[in-house]
PDB file of C-alpha atoms in Angstrom:
ATOM      1  CA  MET M   1     -27.876 -16.990  13.579  1.00 53.00           C
ATOM      2  CA  LYS M   2     -28.139 -18.401  10.065  1.00 55.00           C
ATOM      3  CA  ARG M   3     -29.784 -15.177   8.922  1.00 56.00           C
ATOM      4  CA  LEU M   4     -26.935 -13.145  10.417  1.00 50.00           C
ATOM      5  CA  ILE M   5     -24.364 -15.313   8.612  1.00 51.00           C
ATOM      6  CA  GLN M   6     -26.246 -14.914   5.347  1.00 54.00           C
ATOM      7  CA  ASN M   7     -26.409 -11.133   5.774  1.00 60.00           C
ATOM      8  CA  THR M   8     -22.677 -11.038   6.524  1.00 68.00           C
ATOM      9  CA  ARG M   9     -21.935 -13.015   3.376  1.00 66.00           C
ATOM     10  CA  VAL M  10     -24.088 -10.697   1.293  1.00 69.00           C
ATOM     11  CA  LEU M  11     -22.292  -7.690   2.760  1.00 67.00           C
ATOM     12  CA  GLY M  12     -18.959  -9.369   1.992  1.00 64.00           C
ATOM     13  CA  VAL M  13     -19.975  -9.941  -1.628  1.00 67.00           C
ATOM     14  CA  VAL M  14     -21.062  -6.299  -1.974  1.00 70.00           C
ATOM     15  CA  ILE M  15     -17.735  -5.075  -0.565  1.00 70.00           C
ATOM     16  CA  LEU M  16     -15.791  -7.375  -2.905  1.00 68.00           C
ATOM     17  CA  ILE M  17     -17.756  -6.095  -5.899  1.00 75.00           C
ATOM     18  CA  LEU M  18     -17.189  -2.461  -4.907  1.00 74.00           C
ATOM     19  CA  GLY M  19     -13.470  -3.137  -4.428  1.00 70.00           C
ATOM     20  CA  ALA M  20     -13.212  -4.870  -7.805  1.00 71.00           C
ATOM     21  CA  VAL M  21     -15.091  -2.054  -9.544  1.00 75.00           C
ATOM     22  CA  GLY M  22     -12.889   0.582  -7.892  1.00 72.00           C
ATOM     23  CA  LEU M  23      -9.732  -1.257  -8.878  1.00 70.00           C
ATOM     24  CA  GLY M  24     -11.001  -1.720 -12.424  1.00 71.00           C
ATOM     25  CA  LEU M  25     -11.812   1.981 -12.769  1.00 72.00           C
ATOM     26  CA  PHE M  26      -8.397   2.952 -11.418  1.00 64.00           C
ATOM     27  CA  VAL M  27      -6.588   0.700 -13.871  1.00 67.00           C
ATOM     28  CA  THR M  28      -8.789   1.880 -16.759  1.00 71.00           C
ATOM     29  CA  VAL M  29      -8.195   5.562 -16.040  1.00 64.00           C
ATOM     30  CA  ASN M  30      -4.440   5.023 -15.713  1.00 66.00           C
ATOM     31  CA  ALA M  31      -4.128   2.403 -18.457  1.00 66.00           C
ATOM     32  CA  ASP M  32      -1.541   4.422 -20.370  1.00 67.00           C
ATOM     33  CA  PHE M  33       0.822   4.301 -17.391  1.00 65.00           C
ATOM     34  CA  LEU M  34       0.066   0.870 -15.912  1.00 71.00           C
ATOM     35  CA  LEU M  35      -0.813  -1.507 -18.741  1.00 72.00           C
ATOM     36  CA  ASP M  36       2.578  -2.398 -20.164  1.00 75.00           C
ATOM     37  CA  PHE M  37       3.046  -6.000 -21.321  1.00 75.00           C
ATOM     38  CA  ALA M  38       6.664  -6.299 -20.184  1.00 74.00           C
ATOM     39  CA  THR M  39       5.805  -4.904 -16.749  1.00 79.00           C
ATOM     40  CA  LEU M  40       2.811  -7.188 -16.296  1.00 81.00           C
ATOM     41  CA  PHE M  41       4.732 -10.262 -17.394  1.00 80.00           C
ATOM     42  CA  ALA M  42       7.711  -9.432 -15.183  1.00 80.00           C
ATOM     43  CA  VAL M  43       5.518  -9.175 -12.074  1.00 85.00           C
ATOM     44  CA  PHE M  44       2.763 -11.736 -12.712  1.00 86.00           C
ATOM     45  CA  GLY M  45       4.719 -14.241 -14.821  1.00 83.00           C
ATOM     46  CA  PRO M  46       6.726 -15.943 -12.053  1.00 83.00           C
ATOM     47  CA  VAL M  47       3.829 -16.273  -9.595  1.00 85.00           C
ATOM     48  CA  LEU M  48       1.338 -17.412 -12.239  1.00 84.00           C
ATOM     49  CA  ILE M  49       3.739 -20.057 -13.502  1.00 81.00           C
ATOM     50  CA  THR M  50       4.473 -21.348 -10.002  1.00 82.00           C
ATOM     51  CA  SER M  51       0.933 -21.233  -8.584  1.00 83.00           C
ATOM     52  CA  PRO M  52      -0.392 -24.342 -10.424  1.00 82.00           C
ATOM     53  CA  ILE M  53       2.631 -26.320  -9.197  1.00 77.00           C
ATOM     54  CA  LEU M  54       1.977 -25.295  -5.594  1.00 78.00           C
ATOM     55  CA  PHE M  55      -1.726 -26.033  -5.905  1.00 78.00           C
ATOM     56  CA  PHE M  56      -0.948 -29.486  -7.312  1.00 77.00           C
ATOM     57  CA  TYR M  57       1.114 -30.286  -4.202  1.00 74.00           C
ATOM     58  CA  GLY M  58      -1.593 -28.935  -1.879  1.00 74.00           C
ATOM     59  CA  LEU M  59       0.389 -25.896  -0.777  1.00 75.00           C
ATOM     60  CA  SER M  60      -0.862 -22.387  -0.104  1.00 77.00           C
ATOM     61  CA  VAL M  61      -0.627 -20.233  -3.216  1.00 83.00           C
ATOM     62  CA  SER M  62      -1.390 -17.105  -1.199  1.00 85.00           C
ATOM     63  CA  ARG M  63       1.837 -17.369   0.816  1.00 85.00           C
ATOM     64  CA  LEU M  64       3.914 -17.195  -2.367  1.00 86.00           C
ATOM     65  CA  TRP M  65       1.945 -14.204  -3.668  1.00 89.00           C
ATOM     66  CA  THR M  66       2.339 -12.381  -0.350  1.00 88.00           C
ATOM     67  CA  ALA M  67       6.072 -13.042  -0.197  1.00 89.00           C
ATOM     68  CA  ALA M  68       7.085 -12.587  -3.842  1.00 89.00           C
ATOM     69  CA  GLY M  69       4.988  -9.662  -5.099  1.00 89.00           C
ATOM     70  CA  ILE M  70       7.004  -6.764  -3.668  1.00 91.00           C
ATOM     71  CA  PRO M  71      10.572  -8.028  -4.304  1.00 91.00           C
ATOM     72  CA  ILE M  72       9.722  -9.090  -7.875  1.00 89.00           C
ATOM     73  CA  ALA M  73       8.205  -5.675  -8.580  1.00 89.00           C
ATOM     74  CA  THR M  74      11.205  -3.921  -7.049  1.00 90.00           C
ATOM     75  CA  THR M  75      13.557  -6.033  -9.157  1.00 86.00           C
ATOM     76  CA  ALA M  76      11.649  -5.154 -12.326  1.00 84.00           C
ATOM     77  CA  SER M  77      11.572  -1.487 -11.331  1.00 85.00           C
ATOM     78  CA  CYS M  78      15.346  -1.371 -10.832  1.00 85.00           C
ATOM     79  CA  ILE M  79      15.864  -3.063 -14.206  1.00 80.00           C
ATOM     80  CA  GLY M  80      13.711  -0.320 -15.713  1.00 78.00           C
ATOM     81  CA  PHE M  81      15.824   2.359 -14.022  1.00 79.00           C
ATOM     82  CA  THR M  82      19.011   0.691 -15.288  1.00 77.00           C
ATOM     83  CA  MET M  83      17.729   0.661 -18.861  1.00 73.00           C
ATOM     84  CA  MET M  84      16.645   4.271 -18.501  1.00 74.00           C
ATOM     85  CA  LEU M  85      20.068   5.384 -17.268  1.00 71.00           C
ATOM     86  CA  GLU M  86      21.720   3.557 -20.153  1.00 68.00           C
ATOM     87  CA  ASN M  87      19.597   5.511 -22.648  1.00 66.00           C
ATOM     88  CA  MET M  88      19.890   9.111 -21.525  1.00 63.00           C
ATOM     89  CA  SER M  89      20.098  10.488 -25.061  1.00 63.00           C
ATOM     90  CA  ASP M  90      16.371  11.311 -25.056  1.00 64.00           C
ATOM     91  CA  PRO M  91      15.652  13.451 -21.968  1.00 62.00           C
ATOM     92  CA  ALA M  92      11.996  13.786 -22.916  1.00 61.00           C
ATOM     93  CA  SER M  93      11.434  10.069 -22.308  1.00 61.00           C
ATOM     94  CA  ILE M  94      13.024   9.993 -18.852  1.00 67.00           C
ATOM     95  CA  GLN M  95       9.882  11.010 -16.981  1.00 65.00           C
ATOM     96  CA  SER M  96       7.651   8.501 -18.766  1.00 64.00           C
ATOM     97  CA  ALA M  97      10.265   5.767 -18.281  1.00 67.00           C
ATOM     98  CA  THR M  98      10.456   6.589 -14.577  1.00 71.00           C
ATOM     99  CA  ALA M  99       6.680   6.438 -14.254  1.00 70.00           C
ATOM    100  CA  LEU M 100       6.651   3.065 -16.011  1.00 70.00           C
ATOM    101  CA  ALA M 101       9.385   1.720 -13.731  1.00 75.00           C
ATOM    102  CA  LEU M 102       7.492   2.832 -10.643  1.00 78.00           C
ATOM    103  CA  GLY M 103       4.284   1.360 -12.053  1.00 81.00           C
ATOM    104  CA  THR M 104       5.657  -2.092 -11.307  1.00 85.00           C
ATOM    105  CA  LEU M 105       5.246  -1.325  -7.615  1.00 85.00           C
ATOM    106  CA  PHE M 106       1.492  -1.014  -8.113  1.00 85.00           C
ATOM    107  CA  TRP M 107       1.273  -4.504  -9.601  1.00 86.00           C
ATOM    108  CA  GLY M 108       3.652  -5.925  -7.012  1.00 88.00           C
ATOM    109  CA  GLY M 109       1.568  -4.422  -4.234  1.00 87.00           C
ATOM    110  CA  LEU M 110      -1.555  -5.834  -5.852  1.00 86.00           C
ATOM    111  CA  VAL M 111      -0.013  -9.320  -6.001  1.00 88.00           C
ATOM    112  CA  SER M 112       0.991  -9.175  -2.324  1.00 88.00           C
ATOM    113  CA  SER M 113      -2.393  -7.754  -1.327  1.00 84.00           C
ATOM    114  CA  LEU M 114      -4.237 -10.556  -3.108  1.00 84.00           C
ATOM    115  CA  GLY M 115      -2.033 -13.024  -1.276  1.00 85.00           C
ATOM    116  CA  VAL M 116      -3.045 -11.508   2.052  1.00 79.00           C
ATOM    117  CA  VAL M 117      -6.734 -11.327   1.104  1.00 76.00           C
ATOM    118  CA  PHE M 118      -6.973 -14.975   0.048  1.00 76.00           C
ATOM    119  CA  GLU M 119      -4.627 -16.300   2.718  1.00 71.00           C
ATOM    120  CA  ASN M 120      -7.407 -17.955   4.713  1.00 59.00           C
ATOM    121  CA  THR M 121      -9.147 -19.473   1.695  1.00 53.00           C
ATOM    122  CA  GLN M 122      -6.196 -21.422   0.286  1.00 48.00           C
ATOM    123  CA  PRO M 123      -5.131 -24.916   1.396  1.00 49.00           C
ATOM    124  CA  SER M 124      -2.610 -24.872   4.219  1.00 50.00           C
ATOM    125  CA  ALA M 125       0.984 -25.851   3.651  1.00 47.00           C
ATOM    126  CA  THR M 126       0.916 -29.434   4.909  1.00 48.00           C
ATOM    127  CA  LYS M 127       3.823 -30.997   3.041  1.00 52.00           C
ATOM    128  CA  GLU M 128       7.027 -30.185   1.262  1.00 51.00           C
ATOM    129  CA  ILE M 129       7.474 -29.916  -2.479  1.00 52.00           C
ATOM    130  CA  LYS M 130       9.513 -32.968  -3.448  1.00 52.00           C
ATOM    131  CA  TYR M 131      11.206 -31.125  -6.276  1.00 48.00           C
ATOM    132  CA  ASN M 132      11.706 -27.859  -4.451  1.00 56.00           C
ATOM    133  CA  ARG M 133      15.247 -27.414  -5.798  1.00 57.00           C
ATOM    134  CA  ILE M 134      14.061 -27.757  -9.362  1.00 55.00           C
ATOM    135  CA  LEU M 135      11.268 -25.273  -8.714  1.00 57.00           C
ATOM    136  CA  VAL M 136      13.652 -22.744  -7.203  1.00 57.00           C
ATOM    137  CA  THR M 137      16.047 -23.136 -10.126  1.00 60.00           C
ATOM    138  CA  VAL M 138      13.273 -22.553 -12.643  1.00 57.00           C
ATOM    139  CA  MET M 139      11.881 -19.537 -10.828  1.00 57.00           C
ATOM    140  CA  ALA M 140      15.310 -18.039 -10.240  1.00 56.00           C
ATOM    141  CA  SER M 141      15.980 -18.254 -13.968  1.00 61.00           C
ATOM    142  CA  ILE M 142      12.990 -16.014 -14.763  1.00 57.00           C
ATOM    143  CA  PRO M 143      14.400 -12.846 -13.108  1.00 55.00           C
ATOM    144  CA  LEU M 144      17.777 -13.718 -14.619  1.00 59.00           C
ATOM    145  CA  PHE M 145      16.102 -13.796 -18.013  1.00 59.00           C
ATOM    146  CA  PHE M 146      14.928 -10.223 -17.533  1.00 56.00           C
ATOM    147  CA  LEU M 147      18.389  -9.197 -16.360  1.00 56.00           C
ATOM    148  CA  ILE M 148      19.980 -10.662 -19.488  1.00 59.00           C
ATOM    149  CA  LEU M 149      17.223  -9.163 -21.634  1.00 57.00           C
ATOM    150  CA  SER M 150      17.840  -5.705 -20.206  1.00 55.00           C
ATOM    151  CA  ALA M 151      21.582  -6.145 -20.659  1.00 54.00           C
ATOM    152  CA  ASN M 152      21.119  -7.003 -24.312  1.00 56.00           C
ATOM    153  CA  ALA M 153      18.914  -3.959 -24.722  1.00 53.00           C
ATOM    154  CA  THR M 154      21.734  -1.785 -23.453  1.00 50.00           C
ATOM    155  CA  ASN M 155      24.357  -3.770 -25.390  1.00 49.00           C
ATOM    156  CA  THR M 156      26.459  -4.570 -22.325  1.00 44.00           C
ATOM    157  CA  LEU M 157      26.347  -7.104 -19.508  1.00 47.00           C
ATOM    158  CA  SER M 158      28.340  -4.775 -17.298  1.00 54.00           C
ATOM    159  CA  SER M 159      25.280  -2.536 -16.912  1.00 64.00           C
ATOM    160  CA  ILE M 160      23.709  -4.995 -14.472  1.00 73.00           C
ATOM    161  CA  PHE M 161      26.768  -5.932 -12.428  1.00 74.00           C
ATOM    162  CA  LEU M 162      28.739  -3.687 -10.109  1.00 79.00           C
ATOM    163  CA  ILE M 163      31.103  -5.237  -7.580  1.00 83.00           C
ATOM    164  CA  ASP M 164      30.651  -2.336  -5.121  1.00 84.00           C
ATOM    165  CA  SER M 165      26.894  -2.871  -4.875  1.00 87.00           C
ATOM    166  CA  PHE M 166      27.244  -6.646  -4.720  1.00 87.00           C
ATOM    167  CA  LEU M 167      29.696  -6.561  -1.806  1.00 88.00           C
ATOM    168  CA  ILE M 168      27.774  -3.923   0.138  1.00 90.00           C
ATOM    169  CA  VAL M 169      24.466  -5.795  -0.144  1.00 90.00           C
ATOM    170  CA  PHE M 170      25.703  -9.250   0.805  1.00 89.00           C
ATOM    171  CA  SER M 171      28.478  -8.393   3.286  1.00 90.00           C
ATOM    172  CA  PRO M 172      26.132  -8.167   6.335  1.00 90.00           C
ATOM    173  CA  ALA M 173      24.636 -11.555   5.471  1.00 88.00           C
ATOM    174  CA  LEU M 174      28.096 -13.082   5.021  1.00 87.00           C
ATOM    175  CA  PHE M 175      29.264 -11.696   8.359  1.00 89.00           C
ATOM    176  CA  TYR M 176      26.129 -13.109   9.976  1.00 87.00           C
ATOM    177  CA  LEU M 177      26.754 -16.541   8.441  1.00 85.00           C
ATOM    178  CA  GLY M 178      30.381 -16.472   9.557  1.00 86.00           C
ATOM    179  CA  LEU M 179      29.485 -15.614  13.154  1.00 86.00           C
ATOM    180  CA  VAL M 180      26.746 -18.241  13.268  1.00 83.00           C
ATOM    181  CA  TRP M 181      29.047 -20.993  12.069  1.00 82.00           C
ATOM    182  CA  TYR M 182      31.973 -19.790  14.216  1.00 80.00           C
ATOM    183  CA  ARG M 183      29.900 -19.750  17.406  1.00 81.00           C
ATOM    184  CA  GLY M 184      27.961 -22.896  16.551  1.00 78.00           C
ATOM    185  CA  ARG M 185      24.619 -21.105  16.689  1.00 81.00           C
ATOM    186  CA  ILE M 186      21.437 -22.062  14.889  1.00 81.00           C
ATOM    187  CA  LEU M 187      20.936 -20.245  11.602  1.00 80.00           C
ATOM    188  CA  VAL M 188      17.759 -18.138  11.679  1.00 85.00           C
ATOM    189  CA  SER M 189      16.674 -17.549   8.090  1.00 86.00           C
ATOM    190  CA  ASN M 190      14.565 -14.513   9.036  1.00 87.00           C
ATOM    191  CA  GLU M 191      17.668 -12.823  10.485  1.00 87.00           C
ATOM    192  CA  LEU M 192      19.716 -13.773   7.420  1.00 87.00           C
ATOM    193  CA  LEU M 193      17.230 -12.133   5.054  1.00 90.00           C
ATOM    194  CA  GLN M 194      17.013  -9.139   7.361  1.00 91.00           C
ATOM    195  CA  MET M 195      20.774  -8.732   6.940  1.00 91.00           C
ATOM    196  CA  ILE M 196      20.242  -8.571   3.179  1.00 91.00           C
ATOM    197  CA  VAL M 197      17.757  -5.727   3.677  1.00 92.00           C
ATOM    198  CA  VAL M 198      20.347  -4.011   5.879  1.00 92.00           C
ATOM    199  CA  GLY M 199      22.843  -4.452   3.045  1.00 92.00           C
ATOM    200  CA  VAL M 200      20.400  -2.833   0.609  1.00 93.00           C
ATOM    201  CA  LEU M 201      20.063   0.104   2.986  1.00 92.00           C
ATOM    202  CA  GLY M 202      23.846   0.309   3.149  1.00 91.00           C
ATOM    203  CA  ALA M 203      24.097   0.437  -0.646  1.00 91.00           C
ATOM    204  CA  VAL M 204      21.496   3.208  -0.764  1.00 91.00           C
ATOM    205  CA  VAL M 205      23.251   5.248   1.942  1.00 90.00           C
ATOM    206  CA  VAL M 206      26.647   4.876   0.231  1.00 88.00           C
ATOM    207  CA  ALA M 207      25.075   5.840  -3.108  1.00 88.00           C
ATOM    208  CA  LEU M 208      23.403   8.914  -1.599  1.00 86.00           C
ATOM    209  CA  VAL M 209      26.670  10.065   0.004  1.00 85.00           C
ATOM    210  CA  ARG M 210      28.519   9.627  -3.286  1.00 83.00           C
ATOM    211  CA  TYR M 211      25.650  11.290  -5.146  1.00 81.00           C
ATOM    212  CA  LEU M 212      25.635  14.369  -2.892  1.00 79.00           C
ATOM    213  CA  ASN M 213      29.418  14.634  -3.063  1.00 78.00           C
ATOM    214  CA  ALA M 214      29.250  14.442  -6.849  1.00 73.00           C
ATOM    215  CA  LEU M 215      26.739  17.283  -6.911  1.00 71.00           C
ATOM    216  CA  ASP M 216      29.206  19.451  -4.995  1.00 70.00           C
ATOM    217  CA  ARG M 217      31.863  18.997  -7.681  1.00 65.00           C
ATOM    218  CA  HIS M 218      32.219  21.966 -10.042  1.00 55.00           C
ATOM    219  CA  SER M 219      34.006  20.187 -12.861  1.00 56.00           C
ATOM    220  CA  ASP M 220      31.707  19.731 -15.826  1.00 55.00           C
ATOM    221  CA  ASP M 221      33.798  16.785 -16.983  1.00 55.00           C
ATOM    222  CA  LEU M 222      33.666  14.777 -13.758  1.00 54.00           C
ATOM    223  CA  SER M 223      30.277  15.520 -12.219  1.00 59.00           C
ATOM    224  CA  PRO M 224      28.043  13.621 -14.709  1.00 62.00           C
ATOM    225  CA  LEU M 225      30.252  10.547 -14.506  1.00 65.00           C
ATOM    226  CA  LEU M 226      30.383  10.597 -10.709  1.00 68.00           C
ATOM    227  CA  VAL M 227      26.627  11.120 -10.472  1.00 73.00           C
ATOM    228  CA  GLY M 228      26.018   8.178 -12.809  1.00 75.00           C
ATOM    229  CA  GLU M 229      28.315   5.898 -10.817  1.00 78.00           C
ATOM    230  CA  ALA M 230      26.658   6.886  -7.555  1.00 80.00           C
ATOM    231  CA  ILE M 231      23.180   6.221  -8.916  1.00 83.00           C
ATOM    232  CA  ALA M 232      24.324   2.854 -10.232  1.00 83.00           C
ATOM    233  CA  VAL M 233      25.473   1.784  -6.759  1.00 86.00           C
ATOM    234  CA  GLY M 234      22.017   2.460  -5.316  1.00 88.00           C
ATOM    235  CA  VAL M 235      19.909   1.044  -8.143  1.00 88.00           C
ATOM    236  CA  LEU M 236      21.915  -2.145  -8.496  1.00 88.00           C
ATOM    237  CA  GLY M 237      22.119  -2.559  -4.729  1.00 90.00           C
ATOM    238  CA  ILE M 238      18.325  -2.585  -4.507  1.00 91.00           C
ATOM    239  CA  LEU M 239      18.220  -4.873  -7.542  1.00 89.00           C
ATOM    240  CA  TYR M 240      20.501  -7.495  -5.961  1.00 90.00           C
ATOM    241  CA  GLY M 241      18.698  -7.390  -2.616  1.00 91.00           C
ATOM    242  CA  SER M 242      15.204  -7.632  -4.063  1.00 91.00           C
ATOM    243  CA  PHE M 243      16.325 -10.472  -6.330  1.00 87.00           C
ATOM    244  CA  ALA M 244      17.644 -12.375  -3.293  1.00 88.00           C
ATOM    245  CA  LEU M 245      14.337 -11.883  -1.484  1.00 90.00           C
ATOM    246  CA  SER M 246      12.476 -13.052  -4.602  1.00 87.00           C
ATOM    247  CA  VAL M 247      14.409 -16.317  -4.647  1.00 84.00           C
ATOM    248  CA  ALA M 248      13.794 -16.743  -0.910  1.00 86.00           C
ATOM    249  CA  ALA M 249      10.080 -16.218  -1.501  1.00 86.00           C
ATOM    250  CA  PHE M 250      10.002 -19.139  -3.921  1.00 82.00           C
ATOM    251  CA  CYS M 251      11.837 -21.196  -1.271  1.00 80.00           C
ATOM    252  CA  SER M 252       9.300 -20.193   1.384  1.00 80.00           C
ATOM    253  CA  PHE M 253       7.784 -23.684   1.549  1.00 77.00           C
ATOM    254  CA  SER M 254      11.064 -25.351   2.485  1.00 76.00           C
ATOM    255  CA  LYS M 255      11.889 -25.906   6.147  1.00 76.00           C
ATOM    256  CA  THR M 256      14.595 -23.257   6.029  1.00 75.00           C
ATOM    257  CA  PHE M 257      12.300 -20.371   5.064  1.00 80.00           C
ATOM    258  CA  ARG M 258       8.908 -21.553   6.297  1.00 77.00           C
ATOM    259  CA  ASN M 259       8.902 -19.301   9.380  1.00 81.00           C
ATOM    260  CA  VAL M 260      10.168 -16.168   7.631  1.00 85.00           C
ATOM    261  CA  ARG M 261       7.925 -13.121   8.024  1.00 87.00           C
ATOM    262  CA  PHE M 262       8.045 -11.979   4.424  1.00 88.00           C
ATOM    263  CA  ALA M 263       5.438  -9.242   4.878  1.00 86.00           C
ATOM    264  CA  LYS M 264       7.704  -7.456   7.363  1.00 88.00           C
ATOM    265  CA  LEU M 265      10.784  -7.893   5.172  1.00 90.00           C
ATOM    266  CA  ASN M 266       8.905  -6.577   2.140  1.00 91.00           C
ATOM    267  CA  TRP M 267       7.773  -3.534   4.092  1.00 90.00           C
ATOM    268  CA  HIS M 268      11.379  -2.754   5.062  1.00 92.00           C
ATOM    269  CA  LEU M 269      12.441  -3.188   1.434  1.00 92.00           C
ATOM    270  CA  LEU M 270       9.765  -0.721   0.339  1.00 91.00           C
ATOM    271  CA  GLU M 271      10.924   1.786   2.959  1.00 91.00           C
ATOM    272  CA  VAL M 272      14.482   1.657   1.617  1.00 92.00           C
ATOM    273  CA  PHE M 273      13.224   1.897  -1.966  1.00 91.00           C
ATOM    274  CA  ALA M 274      11.010   4.878  -1.089  1.00 88.00           C
ATOM    275  CA  LEU M 275      14.000   6.655   0.487  1.00 87.00           C
ATOM    276  CA  TRP M 276      15.976   6.110  -2.701  1.00 87.00           C
ATOM    277  CA  ILE M 277      13.186   7.371  -4.959  1.00 84.00           C
ATOM    278  CA  LEU M 278      12.554  10.491  -2.864  1.00 83.00           C
ATOM    279  CA  MET M 279      16.245  11.390  -2.767  1.00 81.00           C
ATOM    280  CA  VAL M 280      17.196  10.688  -6.390  1.00 80.00           C
ATOM    281  CA  PHE M 281      14.202  10.104  -8.674  1.00 75.00           C
ATOM    282  CA  ALA M 282      11.702  12.402  -6.981  1.00 73.00           C
ATOM    283  CA  PRO M 283       9.255  14.123  -9.382  1.00 70.00           C
ATOM    284  CA  LEU M 284       8.556  17.833  -9.329  1.00 71.00           C
ATOM    285  CA  THR M 285       6.496  19.031  -6.383  1.00 74.00           C
ATOM    286  CA  VAL M 286       3.332  21.026  -7.013  1.00 78.00           C
ATOM    287  CA  ARG M 287       5.139  24.170  -5.872  1.00 75.00           C
ATOM    288  CA  GLU M 288       8.015  23.583  -8.301  1.00 74.00           C
ATOM    289  CA  TYR M 289       5.584  22.867 -11.112  1.00 74.00           C
ATOM    290  CA  VAL M 290       3.596  26.073 -10.465  1.00 76.00           C
ATOM    291  CA  ILE M 291       6.780  28.165 -10.317  1.00 74.00           C
ATOM    292  CA  SER M 292       8.000  26.629 -13.571  1.00 71.00           C
ATOM    293  CA  TYR M 293       4.609  27.122 -15.248  1.00 66.00           C
ATOM    294  CA  VAL M 294       4.234  30.737 -14.107  1.00 64.00           C
ATOM    295  CA  GLY M 295       7.812  31.496 -15.096  1.00 60.00           C
ATOM    296  CA  SER M 296       7.312  30.080 -18.586  1.00 60.00           C
ATOM    297  CA  THR M 297       4.187  32.123 -19.177  1.00 58.00           C
TER     298      THR M 297
END
C-alpha cells in the first residue's frame, strides 16, 4: 500500500512537471501577445495583494482565485476594448489591440484554474475576516483605478460610463431585490448574482440588435456613429457585470456570498462574452484569409 502511494505521488509530480513545462513553452512561444505588464498586473495584482491577507486569517486562498480570475480578466479585457474604440485613428493597431485585450482571458483562466487545482491543499475557510469591509473597499478600488486610468488615457470619463448599459445590467437584480423584500423572502445571493449575468446578456442582446440595425443603415454620416454607440452598450455592459462579480468574489468569505457557486457564474459570463466576441470582434476565418490572400496576389 505504501509503495502504491509512493508511485502515485511520483506520477503526480511527473504530471505536474509536464504541465508546467507545457505552460512555460506556450507562454514563451506567445510572449509577444501575452506578456504585457499592464495586463498581468490587472489580472494578478488584486489576487496577489489579497492572498497574504486571506492566508493570515487562515482562509482558503484558492477560493478567491477560482472566483475572481475570470471576472477580473473580463473587466480588464473590456477596458482594453474601450481604449481601442476611443483610438480608432490607427486601423493597423486594432488587430493587435484586440489580441492583447483577449489575452487577459488566458491569464484570468489560468488564475481560476490554479484556484481549482490547489483547492484541496489550502486551509479551509473556518472563520470570517474581521475587517472584511475594509478588504472589499481596498479590492474594489483596484478595478476602479484601472477604469480611471483608462479614462485618462482617452481624455474623458464619459468613455467608461453609459446609462443605458448600467440600467440594463442591474435592472434584473433590482427587480429581484424588490420582489424578495416585497414578499418577505430570503435573499439568495447566488440568484442575485445570476440576475447580474442575465443583465449582462441583456446588454449584449440589445447591443447586437442595435449593431445589426446600424449596419442596415445606408447613410455614411449616421452608420459609424450608430455602430459605435451599439458596441459601447455591449462592451460597457459586460464591463459593469464583470466588475460586480469581481467585487462579489472578494466578498466570497462573508456569510452572504459563502455559498455562491462562482465557477458556474464565471462560466455563464464567459459564454456571454464569447457570444459578443464572435458577433462583433471576430477575427478573419481561414477561408476569408485565403480568399483575401489569393485576391491580393
